């Protein structure tokens, strides 16, 4: 089997991470969750109380940040921040810092360096367009904002976390707007990406559809 890179893009809450974890398991690939990288930068900026216009300090932070993925855990400077980076305030803040050109430049360079040897499945917003324009497989996962809000709401219900569907829905719409209207590397489907509208699909069905596409490329 030859080694390939798979780029997976799509909006917030479409299930990229869950799908990519399954695909990585299935093919013995390494999953690089680039959203988690931006989330770690956001958490660091917040903790160090750096102002968003202090670009020098942000650049330095990006140059020295140590992000590792270990068995489904995300480690920031060796600390397990898997849960901390998923909190709602960090999600909203991440969307802001991910729009800064200095942050994108540093993260994209890091992602390109890491994935050079191939055998990666990389998920994010600009993977097919900017990070891996030559990826052997490019997939764009989509789902209506309503379907994504409903999935997140169900997930919270299952975990016993109290939540409000309308707030989740408004958050998703706001983040979609921020992610697709920023000046640098906005969320966009690469021209040569295959789009899968997952609105009415189960996670098993999405996995199967993605694996069909990868099988053809291998
Ligand atoms: O995929 P996610 O929800 O964990 O991403 C968190 C935020 O980071 C989201 O606002 C979009 C941004 N992001 C990005 O701009 N580029 C990427 N390659 C990945 C995520």
Coordinates of N, CA and C and ligand atoms in Angstrom, one line a residue:
X1 N 0.9 -1.2 0.0 CA 0.0 0.0 0.0 C 0.9 1.2 0.0
X2 N 0.7 2.2 -0.9 CA 1.5 3.4 -0.9 C 1.0 4.4 0.1
X3 N 1.9 5.3 0.5 CA 1.6 6.2 1.5 C 1.0 7.5 0.9
X4 N -0.2 7.9 1.5 CA -0.8 9.1 1.0 C -1.2 10.0 2.1
X5 N -1.5 11.2 1.8 CA -2.1 12.1 2.8 C -3.6 12.4 2.4
X6 N -4.4 12.5 3.4 CA -5.8 12.7 3.2 C -6.2 14.1 3.9
X7 N -6.7 15.0 3.1 CA -7.1 16.3 3.7 C -8.7 16.3 3.9
X8 N -9.1 16.6 5.1 CA -10.5 16.7 5.4 C -10.9 18.1 5.9
X9 N -11.7 18.8 5.2 CA -12.1 20.1 5.6 C -13.6 20.1 5.8
X10 N -14.1 21.2 6.5 CA -15.5 21.3 6.7 C -15.8 22.3 7.9
X11 N -17.0 22.7 8.1 CA -17.3 23.6 9.2 C -17.3 23.0 10.6
X12 N -17.5 23.9 11.6 CA -17.6 23.4 13.0 C -18.7 22.4 13.2
X13 N -18.4 21.4 13.9 CA -19.5 20.5 14.4 C -20.0 19.6 13.3
X14 N -19.2 19.4 12.2 CA -19.7 18.5 11.2 C -19.3 17.1 11.5
X15 N -18.4 16.9 12.5 CA -17.9 15.6 12.9 C -16.6 15.1 12.3
X16 N -15.8 16.1 11.8 CA -14.5 15.8 11.2 C -13.6 15.0 12.1
X17 N -13.5 15.4 13.4 CA -12.6 14.7 14.3 C -13.0 13.3 14.5
X18 N -14.3 13.0 14.8 CA -14.7 11.6 15.0 C -14.5 10.8 13.8
X19 N -14.8 11.3 12.6 CA -14.7 10.5 11.4 C -13.2 10.3 11.2
X20 N -12.3 11.3 11.3 CA -10.9 11.1 11.1 C -10.3 10.1 12.0
X21 N -10.7 10.1 13.3 CA -10.2 9.1 14.2 C -10.5 7.7 13.8
X22 N -11.7 7.5 13.3 CA -12.1 6.2 12.8 C -11.3 5.8 11.5
X23 N -11.1 6.7 10.6 CA -10.4 6.5 9.4 C -8.9 6.2 9.7
X24 N -8.3 6.9 10.6 CA -6.9 6.7 11.0 C -6.8 5.3 11.5
X25 N -7.7 4.9 12.4 CA -7.7 3.5 13.0 C -7.7 2.5 11.9
X26 N -8.7 2.7 10.9 CA -8.9 1.7 9.9 C -7.7 1.5 9.0
X27 N -7.0 2.6 8.6 CA -5.9 2.5 7.7 C -4.5 2.5 8.4
X28 N -4.5 2.7 9.7 CA -3.2 2.8 10.4 C -2.5 4.1 10.0
X29 N -3.3 5.2 9.8 CA -2.8 6.5 9.5 C -2.7 7.3 10.8
X30 N -2.0 8.4 10.7 CA -1.9 9.3 11.9 C -2.9 10.5 11.7
X31 N -3.7 10.7 12.7 CA -4.7 11.8 12.6 C -4.1 13.1 13.2
X32 N -4.0 14.1 12.3 CA -3.6 15.5 12.8 C -4.8 16.4 12.9
X33 N -5.2 16.7 14.1 CA -6.3 17.6 14.3 C -5.9 19.0 14.4
X34 N -5.9 19.7 13.3 CA -5.3 21.1 13.3 C -6.2 22.1 14.1
X35 N -7.5 21.8 14.3 CA -8.3 22.6 15.1 C -7.8 22.6 16.5
X36 N -7.3 21.5 17.0 CA -6.8 21.4 18.3 C -5.5 22.2 18.5
X37 N -4.7 22.3 17.4 CA -3.5 23.2 17.4 C -3.9 24.6 17.6
X38 N -4.9 25.1 16.8 CA -5.4 26.5 17.0 C -6.0 26.7 18.4
X39 N -6.7 25.7 18.9 CA -7.3 25.8 20.2 C -6.2 25.9 21.3
X40 N -5.1 25.2 21.1 CA -4.0 25.3 22.1 C -3.3 26.7 22.1
X41 N -3.2 27.3 20.9 CA -2.6 28.6 20.8 C -3.6 29.6 21.5
X42 N -4.9 29.4 21.3 CA -5.9 30.3 21.9 C -5.8 30.2 23.5
X43 N -5.7 28.9 24.0 CA -5.7 28.7 25.4 C -4.4 29.4 26.0
X44 N -3.3 29.3 25.3 CA -2.0 29.8 25.7 C -2.1 31.4 25.8
X45 N -2.7 31.9 24.7 CA -2.8 33.4 24.6 C -3.6 33.9 25.8
X46 N -4.7 33.2 26.1 CA -5.6 33.6 27.1 C -4.9 33.5 28.5
X47 N -4.3 32.3 28.7 CA -3.6 32.1 30.0 C -2.5 33.1 30.3
X48 N -1.8 33.5 29.2 CA -0.7 34.5 29.4 C -1.2 35.9 29.3
X49 N -2.5 36.0 29.0 CA -3.1 37.3 29.0 C -2.5 38.3 28.0
X50 N -2.2 37.7 26.8 CA -1.6 38.5 25.7 C -2.6 39.2 24.9
X51 N -2.4 40.5 24.6 CA -3.4 41.3 23.9 C -3.4 40.8 22.4
X52 N -4.5 40.8 21.8 CA -4.6 40.3 20.4 C -3.8 41.2 19.4
X53 N -3.5 42.5 19.8 CA -2.7 43.3 18.9 C -1.2 43.3 19.2
X54 N -0.8 42.4 20.2 CA 0.6 42.3 20.5 C 1.2 41.1 19.7
X55 N 1.3 41.4 18.4 CA 1.7 40.4 17.4 C 3.1 39.8 17.7
X56 N 4.0 40.6 18.2 CA 5.3 40.1 18.5 C 5.2 39.0 19.6
X57 N 4.5 39.2 20.6 CA 4.3 38.2 21.7 C 3.6 37.0 21.2
X58 N 2.6 37.2 20.3 CA 1.9 36.0 19.7 C 2.8 35.2 18.8
X59 N 3.6 35.9 18.1 CA 4.6 35.2 17.2 C 5.6 34.3 18.1
X60 N 6.0 34.9 19.1 CA 7.0 34.2 20.0 C 6.3 33.0 20.6
X61 N 5.1 33.2 21.0 CA 4.3 32.1 21.6 C 4.2 30.9 20.6
X62 N 3.9 31.3 19.4 CA 3.7 30.2 18.3 C 5.0 29.5 18.0
X63 N 6.1 30.3 18.2 CA 7.4 29.7 17.9 C 7.9 28.7 19.0
X64 N 7.4 28.9 20.2 CA 7.8 28.1 21.3 C 6.8 27.1 21.9
X65 N 5.6 27.2 21.3 CA 4.5 26.3 21.9 C 4.9 24.8 21.6
X66 N 4.5 24.0 22.5 CA 4.8 22.6 22.4 C 3.5 21.8 22.4
X67 N 3.0 21.3 21.3 CA 1.7 20.6 21.2 C 2.0 19.2 20.8
X68 N 1.4 18.3 21.6 CA 1.6 16.8 21.2 C 0.2 16.2 21.2
X69 N 0.1 15.1 20.4 CA -1.1 14.3 20.4 C -0.7 12.9 21.0
X70 N -1.4 12.5 22.0 CA -1.0 11.2 22.6 C -2.2 10.4 22.9
X71 N -2.5 9.4 22.1 CA -3.6 8.5 22.4 C -4.9 9.2 22.6
X72 N -5.2 10.1 21.7 CA -6.5 10.8 21.8 C -6.4 12.0 22.8
X73 N -5.3 12.2 23.4 CA -5.2 13.3 24.3 C -4.4 14.4 23.6
X74 N -4.7 15.7 24.0 CA -3.9 16.8 23.5 C -3.1 17.4 24.6
X75 N -1.8 17.4 24.4 CA -0.9 17.9 25.5 C -0.3 19.3 25.0
X76 N -0.5 20.3 25.9 CA 0.1 21.6 25.7 C 1.2 21.8 26.7
X77 N 2.4 22.0 26.2 CA 3.6 22.1 27.1 C 3.5 21.0 28.1
X78 N 3.2 19.7 27.7 CA 3.1 18.5 28.5 C 1.9 18.4 29.4
X79 N 1.1 19.4 29.4 CA -0.2 19.4 30.3 C -1.3 18.8 29.4
X80 N -2.1 18.0 30.0 CA -3.3 17.4 29.3 C -4.4 18.5 29.3
X81 N -4.6 19.1 28.1 CA -5.6 20.1 27.9 C -6.8 19.7 27.1
X82 N -7.0 18.4 26.9 CA -8.0 17.8 26.0 C -9.4 18.5 26.3
X83 N -9.7 18.6 27.6 CA -11.1 19.1 28.0 C -11.1 20.6 27.9
X84 N -10.0 21.2 28.4 CA -9.9 22.7 28.5 C -10.1 23.4 27.2
X85 N -9.5 22.8 26.1 CA -9.6 23.4 24.8 C -11.0 23.3 24.1
X86 N -11.8 22.5 24.7 CA -13.1 22.3 24.1 C -14.2 23.2 24.7
X87 N -13.8 23.9 25.8 CA -14.8 24.7 26.5 C -15.3 25.8 25.5
X88 N -16.6 26.2 25.7 CA -17.2 27.1 24.7 C -16.5 28.5 24.5
X89 N -16.0 29.0 25.7 CA -15.3 30.3 25.5 C -14.0 30.2 24.7
X90 N -13.3 29.0 24.9 CA -12.1 28.8 24.1 C -12.5 28.6 22.6
X91 N -13.6 27.9 22.3 CA -14.0 27.7 20.9 C -14.2 29.1 20.3
X92 N -14.9 30.0 20.9 CA -15.2 31.3 20.3 C -13.9 32.1 20.2
X93 N -13.0 32.0 21.2 CA -11.8 32.8 21.1 C -10.8 32.2 20.0
X94 N -10.9 30.9 19.9 CA -10.0 30.2 18.8 C -10.4 30.8 17.5
X95 N -11.7 30.9 17.2 CA -12.1 31.4 15.9 C -11.5 32.8 15.6
X96 N -11.3 33.6 16.7 CA -10.7 35.0 16.6 C -9.2 34.9 16.3
X97 N -8.5 34.1 17.1 CA -7.0 34.1 16.9 C -6.6 33.3 15.6
X98 N -7.5 32.4 15.2 CA -7.2 31.7 13.9 C -7.3 32.6 12.7
X99 N -7.8 33.8 12.9 CA -7.9 34.8 11.8 C -6.6 35.6 11.7
X100 N -5.7 35.5 12.7 CA -4.5 36.3 12.7 C -3.5 35.7 11.7
X101 N -3.0 36.4 10.7 CA -2.0 35.9 9.7 C -0.8 35.3 10.4
X102 N -0.3 35.9 11.5 CA 0.9 35.4 12.1 C 0.7 34.0 12.7
X103 N -0.5 33.8 13.2 CA -0.8 32.5 13.8 C -0.9 31.4 12.7
X104 N -1.6 31.8 11.6 CA -1.9 30.8 10.5 C -0.5 30.4 9.9
X105 N 0.3 31.5 9.6 CA 1.6 31.2 9.0 C 2.4 30.2 9.8
X106 N 2.4 30.4 11.1 CA 3.2 29.4 12.0 C 2.6 28.1 12.0
X107 N 1.3 28.0 12.2 CA 0.6 26.7 12.3 C 0.7 25.9 11.0
X108 N 0.5 26.6 9.8 CA 0.5 25.9 8.5 C 1.9 25.4 8.3
X109 N 3.0 26.2 8.6 CA 4.3 25.7 8.4 C 4.6 24.4 9.3
X110 N 4.1 24.4 10.5 CA 4.3 23.3 11.4 C 3.5 22.1 10.8
X111 N 2.3 22.3 10.4 CA 1.5 21.2 9.8 C 2.2 20.6 8.6
X112 N 2.7 21.4 7.7 CA 3.4 20.9 6.5 C 4.6 20.2 6.8
X113 N 5.3 20.6 7.9 CA 6.6 19.9 8.3 C 6.2 18.5 8.8
X114 N 5.3 18.5 9.7 CA 4.9 17.2 10.3 C 4.4 16.2 9.3
X115 N 3.7 16.6 8.3 CA 3.0 15.7 7.4 C 3.9 15.3 6.2
X116 N 5.1 15.8 6.1 CA 5.9 15.6 4.9 C 6.1 14.1 4.6
X117 N 6.2 13.2 5.6 CA 6.5 11.8 5.3 C 5.2 11.0 4.9
X118 N 4.1 11.7 4.8 CA 2.8 11.1 4.4 C 2.2 10.2 5.4
X119 N 1.1 9.5 5.0 CA 0.4 8.6 5.9 C -0.4 9.4 7.0
X120 N -0.8 10.6 6.7 CA -1.6 11.4 7.6 C -3.0 11.7 7.1
X121 N -3.9 11.7 8.1 CA -5.2 12.3 7.8 C -5.3 13.5 8.6
X122 N -5.5 14.7 7.9 CA -5.4 16.0 8.5 C -6.8 16.7 8.4
X123 N -7.3 17.1 9.5 CA -8.6 17.8 9.4 C -8.5 19.2 9.9
X124 N -9.3 20.1 9.2 CA -9.3 21.5 9.5 C -10.2 22.3 8.6
X125 N -9.8 23.5 8.2 CA -10.6 24.4 7.4 C -9.9 24.7 6.0
X126 N -8.6 24.6 6.1 CA -7.8 25.1 4.9 C -6.8 24.0 4.5
X127 N -7.1 22.8 4.8 CA -6.1 21.7 4.5 C -6.0 21.5 3.0
X128 N -7.1 21.2 2.3 CA -7.1 21.0 0.9 C -6.6 22.2 0.1
X129 N -6.9 23.4 0.6 CA -6.6 24.6 -0.2 C -5.2 25.1 0.1
X130 N -4.7 25.1 1.4 CA -3.5 25.7 1.7 C -2.4 24.8 2.3
X131 N -2.8 24.0 3.3 CA -1.8 23.2 4.0 C -1.3 22.1 3.1
X132 N -2.2 21.3 2.5 CA -1.8 20.2 1.6 C -2.5 20.3 0.3
X133 N -2.1 21.3 -0.5 CA -2.7 21.4 -1.8 C -2.5 20.2 -2.7
X134 N -1.5 19.4 -2.4 CA -1.2 18.3 -3.3 C -1.6 16.9 -2.6
X135 N -2.5 17.0 -1.6 CA -2.9 15.8 -0.9 C -3.6 14.8 -2.0
X136 N -3.3 13.6 -1.8 CA -3.8 12.6 -2.8 C -5.3 12.5 -2.7
X137 N -5.9 12.7 -1.5 CA -7.4 12.6 -1.3 C -7.8 13.9 -0.6
X138 N -8.8 14.6 -1.1 CA -9.4 15.8 -0.5 C -10.9 15.6 -0.3
X139 N -11.3 15.7 0.9 CA -12.7 15.5 1.2 C -13.3 16.8 1.9
X140 N -14.4 17.2 1.5 CA -15.1 18.3 2.2 C -16.4 17.8 2.8
X141 N -16.4 17.8 4.1 CA -17.7 17.3 4.8 C -18.5 18.5 5.1
X142 N -19.8 18.4 4.7 CA -20.7 19.5 5.0 C -22.0 18.9 5.7
X143 N -22.7 19.8 6.4 CA -24.0 19.5 7.0 C -24.7 20.8 7.3
X144 N -26.0 20.8 7.2 CA -26.7 22.1 7.5 C -26.4 22.5 8.9
X145 N -26.5 23.8 9.2 CA -26.3 24.3 10.6 C -27.3 23.6 11.5
X146 N -28.5 23.4 11.1 CA -29.5 22.8 11.9 C -29.1 21.4 12.3
X147 N -28.6 20.6 11.3 CA -28.2 19.2 11.6 C -27.0 19.2 12.6
X148 N -26.1 20.1 12.4 CA -24.9 20.2 13.3 C -25.3 20.6 14.7
X149 N -26.2 21.5 14.8 CA -26.7 22.0 16.1 C -27.4 20.8 16.8
X150 N -28.2 20.1 16.1 CA -29.0 19.0 16.7 C -28.0 17.9 17.2
X151 N -27.0 17.6 16.4 CA -26.0 16.6 16.8 C -25.3 17.0 18.1
X152 N -24.9 18.3 18.1 CA -24.2 18.8 19.3 C -25.1 18.7 20.6
X153 N -26.4 19.1 20.3 CA -27.4 19.1 21.4 C -27.6 17.7 21.9
X154 N -27.7 16.7 21.0 CA -27.9 15.3 21.4 C -26.7 14.8 22.2
X155 N -25.5 15.2 21.8 CA -24.3 14.8 22.4 C -24.3 15.3 23.9
X156 N -24.7 16.6 24.1 CA -24.7 17.2 25.4 C -25.7 16.4 26.3
X157 N -26.9 16.2 25.7 CA -28.0 15.5 26.4 C -27.5 14.1 26.9
X158 N -26.8 13.4 26.0 CA -26.3 12.1 26.3 C -25.3 12.1 27.5
X159 N -24.5 13.2 27.5 CA -23.5 13.4 28.6 C -24.1 14.0 29.8
X160 N -25.4 14.3 29.8 CA -26.1 14.9 30.9 C -25.7 16.4 31.1
X161 N -25.2 17.0 30.0 CA -24.8 18.5 30.2 C -26.0 19.3 29.7
X162 N -26.5 20.2 30.6 CA -27.6 21.0 30.3 C -27.3 22.0 29.2
X163 N -28.1 22.1 28.2 CA -27.8 23.0 27.1 C -29.1 23.5 26.4
X164 N -28.9 24.5 25.6 CA -30.0 25.2 24.9 C -29.8 25.1 23.4
X165 N -30.7 24.4 22.7 CA -30.5 24.2 21.3 C -30.3 25.5 20.5
X166 N -31.1 26.5 20.9 CA -31.1 27.8 20.1 C -29.7 28.5 20.3
X167 N -29.1 28.4 21.5 CA -27.8 29.0 21.7 C -26.7 28.3 20.9
X168 N -26.8 26.9 20.9 CA -25.9 26.1 20.1 C -26.0 26.5 18.6
X169 N -27.2 26.6 18.2 CA -27.4 26.9 16.8 C -26.9 28.3 16.4
X170 N -27.1 29.2 17.2 CA -26.6 30.6 17.0 C -25.1 30.6 17.0
X171 N -24.5 29.9 17.9 CA -23.0 29.8 18.0 C -22.4 29.2 16.7
X172 N -23.1 28.2 16.2 CA -22.6 27.5 15.0 C -22.7 28.5 13.8
X173 N -23.8 29.2 13.7 CA -24.0 30.1 12.6 C -22.9 31.2 12.7
X174 N -22.6 31.7 13.9 CA -21.7 32.8 14.1 C -20.3 32.3 13.7
X175 N -19.9 31.1 14.2 CA -18.6 30.6 13.9 C -18.4 30.3 12.4
X176 N -19.4 29.8 11.8 CA -19.4 29.6 10.3 C -19.0 30.9 9.6
X177 N -19.7 32.0 10.1 CA -19.5 33.2 9.4 C -18.1 33.7 9.6
X178 N -17.6 33.6 10.9 CA -16.2 34.1 11.2 C -15.2 33.3 10.4
X179 N -15.4 31.9 10.3 CA -14.4 31.1 9.7 C -14.4 31.2 8.2
X180 N -15.6 31.6 7.6 CA -15.6 31.7 6.1 C -15.4 33.1 5.6
X181 N -15.4 34.1 6.5 CA -15.2 35.4 6.0 C -13.9 36.1 6.4
X182 N -13.0 35.3 7.0 CA -11.7 36.0 7.4 C -10.9 36.1 6.1
X183 N -9.9 37.1 6.2 CA -9.1 37.4 5.0 C -8.2 36.3 4.6
X184 N -7.6 35.7 5.7 CA -6.5 34.7 5.4 C -7.1 33.2 5.5
X185 N -6.9 32.4 4.4 CA -7.3 31.0 4.4 C -8.7 30.8 5.0
X186 N -9.7 31.4 4.4 CA -11.1 31.2 4.9 C -11.5 29.7 4.7
X187 N -12.5 29.3 5.4 CA -13.1 28.0 5.2 C -13.6 27.9 3.8
X188 N -13.1 27.0 2.9 CA -13.6 27.0 1.5 C -13.3 25.6 1.0
X189 N -14.2 25.1 0.2 CA -14.0 23.7 -0.4 C -13.0 23.9 -1.5
X190 N -11.9 23.0 -1.5 CA -10.9 23.0 -2.6 C -11.7 22.6 -3.8
X191 N -11.2 23.1 -5.0 CA -11.9 22.8 -6.2 C -11.9 21.3 -6.5
X192 N -10.8 20.6 -6.1 CA -10.7 19.2 -6.4 C -11.1 18.3 -5.2
X193 N -11.8 18.9 -4.2 CA -12.2 18.1 -3.1 C -13.6 17.4 -3.4
X194 N -13.8 16.3 -2.8 CA -15.1 15.6 -3.0 C -16.0 16.0 -1.8
X195 N -17.2 16.5 -2.1 CA -18.0 17.0 -1.0 C -19.0 15.8 -0.6
X196 N -19.1 15.7 0.7 CA -20.1 14.7 1.3 C -21.0 15.5 2.2
X197 N -22.3 15.6 1.8 CA -23.3 16.3 2.6 C -23.8 15.2 3.6
X198 N -23.4 15.4 4.9 CA -23.7 14.4 5.9 C -25.0 14.7 6.7
X199 N -25.7 15.7 6.3 CA -26.9 16.1 7.1 C -27.8 15.0 7.5
X200 N -28.0 14.0 6.5 CA -29.0 12.9 6.8 C -28.2 11.6 6.9
X201 N -27.0 11.6 7.2 CA -26.2 10.4 7.3 C -25.8 10.0 8.7
X202 N -25.7 8.7 9.0 CA -25.1 8.3 10.3 C -23.6 8.4 10.2
X203 N -23.0 8.3 11.4 CA -21.5 8.4 11.4 C -20.9 7.1 10.6
X204 N -21.6 6.0 10.7 CA -21.1 4.8 10.0 C -21.2 5.0 8.5
X205 N -22.3 5.6 8.1 CA -22.5 5.9 6.6 C -21.4 6.8 6.1
X206 N -21.1 7.9 6.9 CA -20.1 8.8 6.5 C -18.7 8.1 6.4
X207 N -18.4 7.3 7.4 CA -17.1 6.6 7.4 C -17.0 5.7 6.2
X208 N -18.1 5.0 5.9 CA -18.1 4.1 4.7 C -17.8 4.9 3.4
X209 N -18.5 6.1 3.3 CA -18.3 6.9 2.1 C -16.9 7.4 2.0
X210 N -16.3 7.8 3.1 CA -14.9 8.3 3.0 C -14.0 7.2 2.7
X211 N -14.2 6.0 3.3 CA -13.3 4.9 3.0 C -13.4 4.4 1.5
X212 N -14.6 4.5 0.9 CA -14.7 4.2 -0.5 C -13.8 5.1 -1.3
X213 N -13.8 6.4 -1.0 CA -13.0 7.4 -1.7 C -11.5 7.1 -1.5
X214 N -11.1 6.8 -0.3 CA -9.7 6.5 0.0 C -9.2 5.2 -0.7
X215 N -10.1 4.2 -0.6 CA -9.8 2.9 -1.2 C -9.4 3.1 -2.7
X216 N -10.2 3.9 -3.4 CA -9.9 4.2 -4.8 C -8.6 4.8 -5.0
X217 N -8.1 5.6 -4.1 CA -6.8 6.3 -4.2 C -5.6 5.4 -3.9
X218 N -5.9 4.4 -3.1 CA -4.8 3.6 -2.7 C -4.3 2.5 -3.7
Ligands
LIG1 O1 -12.1 22.1 14.1 P1 -12.3 22.9 15.4 O2 -13.7 23.3 15.7 O3 -11.6 22.3 16.6 O4 -11.5 24.3 15.1 C1 -11.4 25.3 16.1 C2 -11.3 26.7 15.4 O5 -10.0 26.8 14.7 C3 -12.4 27.1 14.4 O6 -12.8 28.4 14.7 C4 -11.7 27.1 13.1 C5 -10.2 27.2 13.4 N1 -9.4 26.4 12.5 C6 -8.8 27.0 11.4 O7 -9.0 28.2 11.2 N2 -8.0 26.3 10.6 C7 -7.9 25.0 10.7 N3 -7.1 24.4 9.9 C8 -8.5 24.3 11.8 C9 -9.3 25.1 12.7

